[in-house]
């Protein structure tokens, strides 16, 4: 059994997870069709976990009680090696705890547990943040899975769409230099459908900070349909490389980049959750294959 990677399967879904970043790096349906982006040169990741921040902080600095700490975009968890805490045929769990290295960037005691379970035609991913300290824990967390776009070779990228659970008329937010712009812009969603094109990402990610849905379908004629659902995440990002690349990221978040005019205490940053001492906050993401 490799300590680097572990594969779980139930005959309908096969998923491979690596200890580095507790990152999902392969997701296949019963036919063996790979739907996850395979970390090409345009973007060298598959599905990183964003913790303890989502997006950027101004100046890449976290401020806490008069001190500053270096904190790069999306935090450090995606670049840390997690410990395996369970490995079975259809599930695995991993854990990351604070260390002297993490406290030099994020001066808090925490534990982040991540679980992967194949259940029917779905992969269920769970995240649990526990405050291991005596003070309030400010944190954000996000998922960042990248799916193949196109989902099947030969299908046009423009033939793909996202169909939300509910109509999504609310305006979206955009970024400038990785920071949140103050003014929203009109959404490109028509009713419950977002027609996908590379032009959508000319201004970086689409940020749905008033998302009504908790599920969606990512689909194209002649390709596998991906079902996607989330619980506990109040925001959603959709992103691809502005210059064009063969992936589409669908990202449930609790938190988002700092507003361009915010330079205060991390605990006061918009979107940050506050976890009481000893408390655990849990989040779920489900990725499935429609029949």
mmCIF file of C-alpha atoms in Angstrom:
data_model
loop_
_atom_site.group_PDB
_atom_site.id
_atom_site.type_symbol
_atom_site.label_atom_id
_atom_site.label_comp_id
_atom_site.label_asym_id
_atom_site.label_seq_id
_atom_site.Cartn_x
_atom_site.Cartn_y
_atom_site.Cartn_z
ATOM 1 C CA UNK A 1 0.000 0.000 0.000
ATOM 2 C CA UNK A 2 1.508 3.302 -1.105
ATOM 3 C CA UNK A 3 1.630 6.100 1.423
ATOM 4 C CA UNK A 4 1.460 8.607 -1.429
ATOM 5 C CA UNK A 5 -1.813 7.608 -3.119
ATOM 6 C CA UNK A 6 -4.876 5.503 -2.332
ATOM 7 C CA UNK A 7 -7.718 4.391 -4.606
ATOM 8 C CA UNK A 8 -11.266 3.688 -3.482
ATOM 9 C CA UNK A 9 -13.936 2.039 -5.631
ATOM 10 C CA UNK A 10 -17.361 0.438 -5.500
ATOM 11 C CA UNK A 11 -17.635 -0.619 -9.160
ATOM 12 C CA UNK A 12 -19.566 2.513 -10.126
ATOM 13 C CA UNK A 13 -17.071 5.168 -9.048
ATOM 14 C CA UNK A 14 -13.292 4.996 -8.713
ATOM 15 C CA UNK A 15 -11.374 7.795 -6.999
ATOM 16 C CA UNK A 16 -7.677 8.215 -6.265
ATOM 17 C CA UNK A 17 -6.542 10.511 -3.470
ATOM 18 C CA UNK A 18 -3.011 11.577 -2.623
ATOM 19 C CA UNK A 19 -1.581 12.371 0.798
ATOM 20 C CA UNK A 20 -0.085 15.624 -0.478
ATOM 21 C CA UNK A 21 -2.851 18.163 0.041
ATOM 22 C CA UNK A 22 -5.399 15.351 0.647
ATOM 23 C CA UNK A 23 -6.100 16.034 -3.025
ATOM 24 C CA UNK A 24 -8.423 14.098 -5.287
ATOM 25 C CA UNK A 25 -6.353 13.325 -8.389
ATOM 26 C CA UNK A 26 -8.530 10.924 -10.387
ATOM 27 C CA UNK A 27 -12.274 10.326 -10.695
ATOM 28 C CA UNK A 28 -13.655 7.722 -13.067
ATOM 29 C CA UNK A 29 -17.118 6.346 -13.778
ATOM 30 C CA UNK A 30 -18.042 2.681 -14.212
ATOM 31 C CA UNK A 31 -16.761 2.791 -17.803
ATOM 32 C CA UNK A 32 -13.370 4.015 -16.637
ATOM 33 C CA UNK A 33 -13.876 7.475 -18.139
ATOM 34 C CA UNK A 34 -11.670 10.050 -16.402
ATOM 35 C CA UNK A 35 -13.538 13.293 -15.678
ATOM 36 C CA UNK A 36 -10.952 15.071 -13.534
ATOM 37 C CA UNK A 37 -8.336 17.397 -15.041
ATOM 38 C CA UNK A 38 -4.975 15.647 -15.010
ATOM 39 C CA UNK A 39 -2.802 18.549 -13.851
ATOM 40 C CA UNK A 40 -1.390 19.685 -17.181
ATOM 41 C CA UNK A 41 1.110 22.510 -17.717
ATOM 42 C CA UNK A 42 -1.641 25.162 -17.889
ATOM 43 C CA UNK A 43 -2.465 24.467 -14.218
ATOM 44 C CA UNK A 44 -0.531 21.841 -12.246
ATOM 45 C CA UNK A 45 -3.291 20.801 -9.816
ATOM 46 C CA UNK A 46 -6.374 18.573 -9.820
ATOM 47 C CA UNK A 47 -8.665 19.525 -6.937
ATOM 48 C CA UNK A 48 -6.808 21.430 -4.212
ATOM 49 C CA UNK A 49 -8.323 22.121 -0.809
ATOM 50 C CA UNK A 50 -8.374 25.820 0.042
ATOM 51 C CA UNK A 51 -7.603 26.438 3.734
ATOM 52 C CA UNK A 52 -7.388 28.556 5.874
ATOM 53 C CA UNK A 53 -8.240 31.179 3.239
ATOM 54 C CA UNK A 54 -10.074 31.239 -0.068
ATOM 55 C CA UNK A 55 -8.583 33.577 -2.656
ATOM 56 C CA UNK A 56 -6.044 36.229 -1.735
ATOM 57 C CA UNK A 57 -5.439 38.530 1.183
ATOM 58 C CA UNK A 58 -4.262 42.056 0.437
ATOM 59 C CA UNK A 59 -0.489 42.011 0.127
ATOM 60 C CA UNK A 60 -0.567 38.244 0.818
ATOM 61 C CA UNK A 61 -0.468 39.095 4.518
ATOM 62 C CA UNK A 62 -2.673 37.847 7.374
ATOM 63 C CA UNK A 63 -3.069 40.362 10.193
ATOM 64 C CA UNK A 64 -3.797 39.193 13.744
ATOM 65 C CA UNK A 65 -3.479 41.183 16.971
ATOM 66 C CA UNK A 66 -0.929 43.633 15.648
ATOM 67 C CA UNK A 67 1.269 41.059 13.929
ATOM 68 C CA UNK A 68 1.533 40.099 10.279
ATOM 69 C CA UNK A 69 1.947 36.611 8.842
ATOM 70 C CA UNK A 70 2.752 35.591 5.245
ATOM 71 C CA UNK A 71 -0.239 33.897 3.613
ATOM 72 C CA UNK A 72 -0.271 33.155 -0.090
ATOM 73 C CA UNK A 73 -3.350 32.667 -2.247
ATOM 74 C CA UNK A 74 -5.725 29.889 -1.128
ATOM 75 C CA UNK A 75 -3.667 29.100 1.974
ATOM 76 C CA UNK A 76 -1.201 26.348 2.782
ATOM 77 C CA UNK A 77 -3.234 23.151 3.210
ATOM 78 C CA UNK A 78 -2.996 22.275 -0.495
ATOM 79 C CA UNK A 79 0.801 22.134 -0.145
ATOM 80 C CA UNK A 80 0.941 20.112 3.089
ATOM 81 C CA UNK A 81 1.139 16.356 3.484
ATOM 82 C CA UNK A 82 -1.879 14.987 5.337
ATOM 83 C CA UNK A 83 -1.783 11.875 7.514
ATOM 84 C CA UNK A 84 -3.913 8.885 6.541
ATOM 85 C CA UNK A 85 -6.337 8.036 9.349
ATOM 86 C CA UNK A 86 -8.342 5.329 7.527
ATOM 87 C CA UNK A 87 -7.973 3.418 4.249
ATOM 88 C CA UNK A 88 -10.620 0.903 3.250
ATOM 89 C CA UNK A 89 -12.091 -0.387 -0.015
ATOM 90 C CA UNK A 90 -14.727 2.322 -0.380
ATOM 91 C CA UNK A 91 -13.452 5.112 1.886
ATOM 92 C CA UNK A 92 -10.414 6.914 3.170
ATOM 93 C CA UNK A 93 -9.796 9.750 5.624
ATOM 94 C CA UNK A 94 -6.903 12.129 6.099
ATOM 95 C CA UNK A 95 -5.988 14.727 8.707
ATOM 96 C CA UNK A 96 -3.836 17.844 9.015
ATOM 97 C CA UNK A 97 -3.047 19.568 12.315
ATOM 98 C CA UNK A 98 -1.278 22.782 13.164
ATOM 99 C CA UNK A 99 2.493 22.704 13.496
ATOM 100 C CA UNK A 100 5.316 25.173 14.132
ATOM 101 C CA UNK A 101 5.479 25.640 10.354
ATOM 102 C CA UNK A 102 1.761 26.397 10.034
ATOM 103 C CA UNK A 103 1.720 28.688 13.071
ATOM 104 C CA UNK A 104 4.370 30.876 11.424
ATOM 105 C CA UNK A 105 1.715 31.636 8.793
ATOM 106 C CA UNK A 106 -1.522 31.093 10.714
ATOM 107 C CA UNK A 107 -1.181 31.458 14.506
ATOM 108 C CA UNK A 108 -4.005 29.135 15.482
ATOM 109 C CA UNK A 109 -4.491 25.581 16.722
ATOM 110 C CA UNK A 110 -6.665 23.522 14.357
ATOM 111 C CA UNK A 111 -7.327 20.127 12.876
ATOM 112 C CA UNK A 112 -8.625 19.654 9.343
ATOM 113 C CA UNK A 113 -10.114 16.235 8.575
ATOM 114 C CA UNK A 114 -11.021 15.211 5.032
ATOM 115 C CA UNK A 115 -13.005 12.099 4.102
ATOM 116 C CA UNK A 116 -13.715 10.437 0.749
ATOM 117 C CA UNK A 117 -16.468 7.842 0.368
ATOM 118 C CA UNK A 118 -17.831 6.212 -2.785
ATOM 119 C CA UNK A 119 -21.578 5.793 -2.384
ATOM 120 C CA UNK A 120 -23.663 4.515 -5.296
ATOM 121 C CA UNK A 121 -22.869 6.713 -8.286
ATOM 122 C CA UNK A 122 -21.311 9.475 -6.153
ATOM 123 C CA UNK A 123 -18.095 10.427 -4.481
ATOM 124 C CA UNK A 124 -18.899 12.117 -1.179
ATOM 125 C CA UNK A 125 -16.182 14.404 0.187
ATOM 126 C CA UNK A 126 -16.398 15.669 3.758
ATOM 127 C CA UNK A 127 -14.403 18.436 5.416
ATOM 128 C CA UNK A 128 -14.323 19.087 9.163
ATOM 129 C CA UNK A 129 -12.475 21.986 10.815
ATOM 130 C CA UNK A 130 -11.957 21.665 14.560
ATOM 131 C CA UNK A 131 -10.760 24.508 16.769
ATOM 132 C CA UNK A 132 -8.116 22.854 18.956
ATOM 133 C CA UNK A 133 -7.255 26.065 20.798
ATOM 134 C CA UNK A 134 -8.762 28.198 23.523
ATOM 135 C CA UNK A 135 -9.542 31.253 21.391
ATOM 136 C CA UNK A 136 -11.916 31.788 18.496
ATOM 137 C CA UNK A 137 -10.635 30.297 15.221
ATOM 138 C CA UNK A 138 -11.131 32.487 12.138
ATOM 139 C CA UNK A 139 -11.020 30.417 8.935
ATOM 140 C CA UNK A 140 -12.300 29.877 5.438
ATOM 141 C CA UNK A 141 -12.412 26.694 3.390
ATOM 142 C CA UNK A 142 -13.099 25.872 -0.215
ATOM 143 C CA UNK A 143 -13.052 23.012 -2.685
ATOM 144 C CA UNK A 144 -11.447 23.522 -6.096
ATOM 145 C CA UNK A 145 -12.101 20.472 -8.312
ATOM 146 C CA UNK A 146 -11.139 20.846 -11.964
ATOM 147 C CA UNK A 147 -13.131 18.826 -14.488
ATOM 148 C CA UNK A 148 -12.213 17.994 -18.039
ATOM 149 C CA UNK A 149 -13.521 20.608 -20.458
ATOM 150 C CA UNK A 150 -14.512 19.166 -22.846
ATOM 151 C CA UNK A 151 -15.841 16.223 -20.861
ATOM 152 C CA UNK A 152 -15.254 13.968 -23.882
ATOM 153 C CA UNK A 153 -12.746 14.268 -26.691
ATOM 154 C CA UNK A 154 -14.229 15.820 -29.794
ATOM 155 C CA UNK A 155 -17.113 17.603 -28.076
ATOM 156 C CA UNK A 156 -16.915 21.390 -28.498
ATOM 157 C CA UNK A 157 -16.254 23.391 -25.334
ATOM 158 C CA UNK A 158 -19.145 25.692 -26.282
ATOM 159 C CA UNK A 159 -21.528 22.716 -26.276
ATOM 160 C CA UNK A 160 -21.121 22.441 -22.499
ATOM 161 C CA UNK A 161 -23.377 24.060 -19.940
ATOM 162 C CA UNK A 162 -24.054 24.223 -16.248
ATOM 163 C CA UNK A 163 -27.671 23.787 -15.203
ATOM 164 C CA UNK A 164 -28.326 24.962 -11.666
ATOM 165 C CA UNK A 165 -30.855 23.503 -9.255
ATOM 166 C CA UNK A 166 -32.663 26.866 -9.184
ATOM 167 C CA UNK A 167 -32.736 30.042 -11.295
ATOM 168 C CA UNK A 168 -29.725 32.240 -10.513
ATOM 169 C CA UNK A 169 -30.626 35.850 -11.351
ATOM 170 C CA UNK A 170 -28.394 37.506 -8.738
ATOM 171 C CA UNK A 171 -25.377 39.492 -9.928
ATOM 172 C CA UNK A 172 -21.916 37.971 -9.583
ATOM 173 C CA UNK A 173 -18.599 39.325 -8.311
ATOM 174 C CA UNK A 174 -15.254 39.642 -10.046
ATOM 175 C CA UNK A 175 -11.611 40.049 -9.075
ATOM 176 C CA UNK A 176 -8.871 42.553 -9.778
ATOM 177 C CA UNK A 177 -5.371 41.309 -9.007
ATOM 178 C CA UNK A 178 -6.946 38.478 -7.053
ATOM 179 C CA UNK A 179 -8.938 40.852 -4.812
ATOM 180 C CA UNK A 180 -12.707 41.299 -4.794
ATOM 181 C CA UNK A 181 -14.047 44.255 -6.730
ATOM 182 C CA UNK A 182 -16.722 46.304 -4.907
ATOM 183 C CA UNK A 183 -19.233 46.516 -7.746
ATOM 184 C CA UNK A 184 -21.173 43.400 -8.811
ATOM 185 C CA UNK A 185 -21.869 42.683 -12.459
ATOM 186 C CA UNK A 186 -24.834 41.123 -14.222
ATOM 187 C CA UNK A 187 -24.792 37.353 -14.316
ATOM 188 C CA UNK A 188 -24.426 35.371 -17.534
ATOM 189 C CA UNK A 189 -26.828 32.733 -16.201
ATOM 190 C CA UNK A 190 -30.063 32.663 -18.177
ATOM 191 C CA UNK A 191 -32.726 31.274 -15.863
ATOM 192 C CA UNK A 192 -31.023 28.202 -14.453
ATOM 193 C CA UNK A 193 -28.546 27.668 -17.333
ATOM 194 C CA UNK A 194 -25.023 28.953 -17.852
ATOM 195 C CA UNK A 195 -23.782 28.409 -21.412
ATOM 196 C CA UNK A 196 -20.042 27.866 -21.116
ATOM 197 C CA UNK A 197 -17.394 29.616 -23.179
ATOM 198 C CA UNK A 198 -13.803 30.681 -22.633
ATOM 199 C CA UNK A 199 -14.916 34.331 -22.859
ATOM 200 C CA UNK A 200 -16.663 33.992 -19.475
ATOM 201 C CA UNK A 201 -13.260 33.881 -17.773
ATOM 202 C CA UNK A 202 -11.601 36.849 -19.460
ATOM 203 C CA UNK A 203 -12.010 38.635 -16.114
ATOM 204 C CA UNK A 204 -10.937 35.662 -13.971
ATOM 205 C CA UNK A 205 -13.384 33.637 -11.867
ATOM 206 C CA UNK A 206 -17.146 34.063 -11.734
ATOM 207 C CA UNK A 207 -18.031 34.414 -8.051
ATOM 208 C CA UNK A 208 -21.595 33.619 -7.003
ATOM 209 C CA UNK A 209 -21.831 35.208 -3.554
ATOM 210 C CA UNK A 210 -25.647 35.064 -3.535
ATOM 211 C CA UNK A 211 -26.038 31.529 -4.862
ATOM 212 C CA UNK A 212 -29.548 30.088 -4.435
ATOM 213 C CA UNK A 213 -28.751 26.541 -5.560
ATOM 214 C CA UNK A 214 -27.072 23.742 -3.641
ATOM 215 C CA UNK A 215 -26.588 21.513 -6.680
ATOM 216 C CA UNK A 216 -25.996 21.626 -10.421
ATOM 217 C CA UNK A 217 -25.314 19.522 -13.498
ATOM 218 C CA UNK A 218 -22.277 19.955 -15.738
ATOM 219 C CA UNK A 219 -23.128 18.515 -19.123
ATOM 220 C CA UNK A 220 -22.766 18.395 -22.891
ATOM 221 C CA UNK A 221 -24.476 16.316 -25.593
ATOM 222 C CA UNK A 222 -22.667 13.036 -26.115
ATOM 223 C CA UNK A 223 -20.594 13.322 -22.927
ATOM 224 C CA UNK A 224 -20.997 12.038 -19.362
ATOM 225 C CA UNK A 225 -23.140 14.291 -17.168
ATOM 226 C CA UNK A 226 -21.582 15.292 -13.865
ATOM 227 C CA UNK A 227 -23.864 15.950 -10.916
ATOM 228 C CA UNK A 228 -22.478 18.251 -8.264
ATOM 229 C CA UNK A 229 -23.873 19.211 -4.858
ATOM 230 C CA UNK A 230 -22.598 20.987 -1.760
ATOM 231 C CA UNK A 231 -23.656 21.635 1.812
ATOM 232 C CA UNK A 232 -22.307 24.230 4.245
ATOM 233 C CA UNK A 233 -20.668 26.350 1.546
ATOM 234 C CA UNK A 234 -22.503 29.676 0.992
ATOM 235 C CA UNK A 235 -20.527 30.776 -2.092
ATOM 236 C CA UNK A 236 -19.579 29.210 -5.414
ATOM 237 C CA UNK A 237 -16.786 30.001 -7.835
ATOM 238 C CA UNK A 238 -16.526 28.894 -11.456
ATOM 239 C CA UNK A 239 -13.154 29.318 -13.131
ATOM 240 C CA UNK A 240 -10.948 28.392 -16.019
ATOM 241 C CA UNK A 241 -7.746 29.899 -17.342
ATOM 242 C CA UNK A 242 -8.556 33.214 -19.038
ATOM 243 C CA UNK A 243 -6.163 32.232 -21.837
ATOM 244 C CA UNK A 244 -8.049 28.969 -22.357
ATOM 245 C CA UNK A 245 -7.332 25.494 -20.980
ATOM 246 C CA UNK A 246 -9.037 22.100 -21.075
ATOM 247 C CA UNK A 247 -10.519 22.292 -17.576
ATOM 248 C CA UNK A 248 -13.404 23.877 -15.709
ATOM 249 C CA UNK A 249 -13.318 24.392 -11.950
ATOM 250 C CA UNK A 250 -16.567 24.291 -9.973
ATOM 251 C CA UNK A 251 -15.731 25.497 -6.473
ATOM 252 C CA UNK A 252 -17.958 25.617 -3.390
ATOM 253 C CA UNK A 253 -16.518 28.048 -0.850
ATOM 254 C CA UNK A 254 -17.030 29.343 2.642
ATOM 255 C CA UNK A 255 -15.206 32.622 2.175
ATOM 256 C CA UNK A 256 -13.693 34.530 -0.724
ATOM 257 C CA UNK A 257 -10.866 36.902 -1.576
ATOM 258 C CA UNK A 258 -10.369 40.105 0.401
ATOM 259 C CA UNK A 259 -12.194 43.129 -0.977
ATOM 260 C CA UNK A 260 -9.758 45.476 -2.703
ATOM 261 C CA UNK A 261 -10.254 48.069 0.051
ATOM 262 C CA UNK A 262 -9.968 45.667 3.044
ATOM 263 C CA UNK A 263 -6.684 45.639 4.933
ATOM 264 C CA UNK A 264 -7.783 44.851 8.471
ATOM 265 C CA UNK A 265 -7.679 42.010 10.976
ATOM 266 C CA UNK A 266 -8.185 38.590 9.436
ATOM 267 C CA UNK A 267 -10.993 37.837 11.878
ATOM 268 C CA UNK A 268 -12.861 40.906 10.558
ATOM 269 C CA UNK A 269 -12.458 39.960 6.902
ATOM 270 C CA UNK A 270 -15.771 39.522 5.037
ATOM 271 C CA UNK A 271 -16.634 35.858 4.520
ATOM 272 C CA UNK A 272 -14.508 34.455 7.350
ATOM 273 C CA UNK A 273 -16.229 32.037 9.725
ATOM 274 C CA UNK A 274 -15.633 32.150 13.476
ATOM 275 C CA UNK A 275 -15.279 28.738 15.129
ATOM 276 C CA UNK A 276 -15.528 28.621 18.907
ATOM 277 C CA UNK A 277 -12.979 26.770 21.049
ATOM 278 C CA UNK A 278 -13.580 23.036 20.819
ATOM 279 C CA UNK A 279 -16.156 23.424 18.043
ATOM 280 C CA UNK A 280 -16.144 21.534 14.733
ATOM 281 C CA UNK A 281 -17.626 22.905 11.505
ATOM 282 C CA UNK A 282 -18.452 20.411 8.753
ATOM 283 C CA UNK A 283 -18.951 20.736 4.985
ATOM 284 C CA UNK A 284 -19.834 18.282 2.232
ATOM 285 C CA UNK A 285 -19.311 18.054 -1.499
ATOM 286 C CA UNK A 286 -20.862 15.344 -3.712
ATOM 287 C CA UNK A 287 -19.688 14.559 -7.248
ATOM 288 C CA UNK A 288 -21.700 12.008 -9.189
ATOM 289 C CA UNK A 289 -22.507 10.575 -12.582
ATOM 290 C CA UNK A 290 -26.022 10.931 -13.929
ATOM 291 C CA UNK A 291 -27.610 7.839 -15.392
#
